[in-house]
C-alpha angles and dihedrals in degrees: 000000000000139000094297106024130068134179123213114216121184124190124177139175109242109238122180108290123234117247114292091245090061090053093050097047114025095155123087088242090061092245123128119258108263114238095019102098102146102208129082130205116223132203117238113274118260132194097246120108095263096030101116132083095008116161117236089224106071144133092289091064097031090256088290092282111194104221093186090057087053094048092049093045090238091124115013096208096031094235112114101206127065095216090048089051088056091047093051092051093046096046096042090063089068132239100303121015125205105229096172093103096052122113104209123207131213091272090062095054096091092050092050092048092047091051090049092051092048091051092047091050093048092049092047090051091047091051093050095251095131141276126309119280112279097025092108094034109036091167088081087076097051094096094046111102147139130220148143139222141179115242133199106259089226091064121081107253094232092052090048091049094049090049090052093049092049091052097042117130109229128195117252116263115269114256115260120247089252090055091049092053094056 
């Protein structure tokens, strides 16, 4: 949104959900997965510039860290929501972080390249050199997706991953503008 504020937006295609029992108890012990509570609590909206969609758990209340959950090893970080864990880590760095001293590893390469492409696209748009890639052809993003799965420990992880990708249900392609006009 600006140099010191971000907004997280999550969109997902709604596939058939697993049975409710599987959502409540994903572990073999039947217990819920610690730190994976899916819901978020929001503060009431205000009229100030950044007054909408603010999480109740924030820096002012230490992101509502549950120290007892940490002590008992129920939730390692004490924050019972994956997106809130990400927010706590991001916000606790401060408004603008100096990354010049970092020594990035191979796992960071995609993030660095994605950031570079986003900056290049924003600068090109600012300088009147056209819209960002994909604006005129959103179908290029149709195969881009995230996901997760639980695999049998006896199966090699790469084989399990490839099997999941080959069986993935994908949304239908969006109709073209020509198809919409007819």
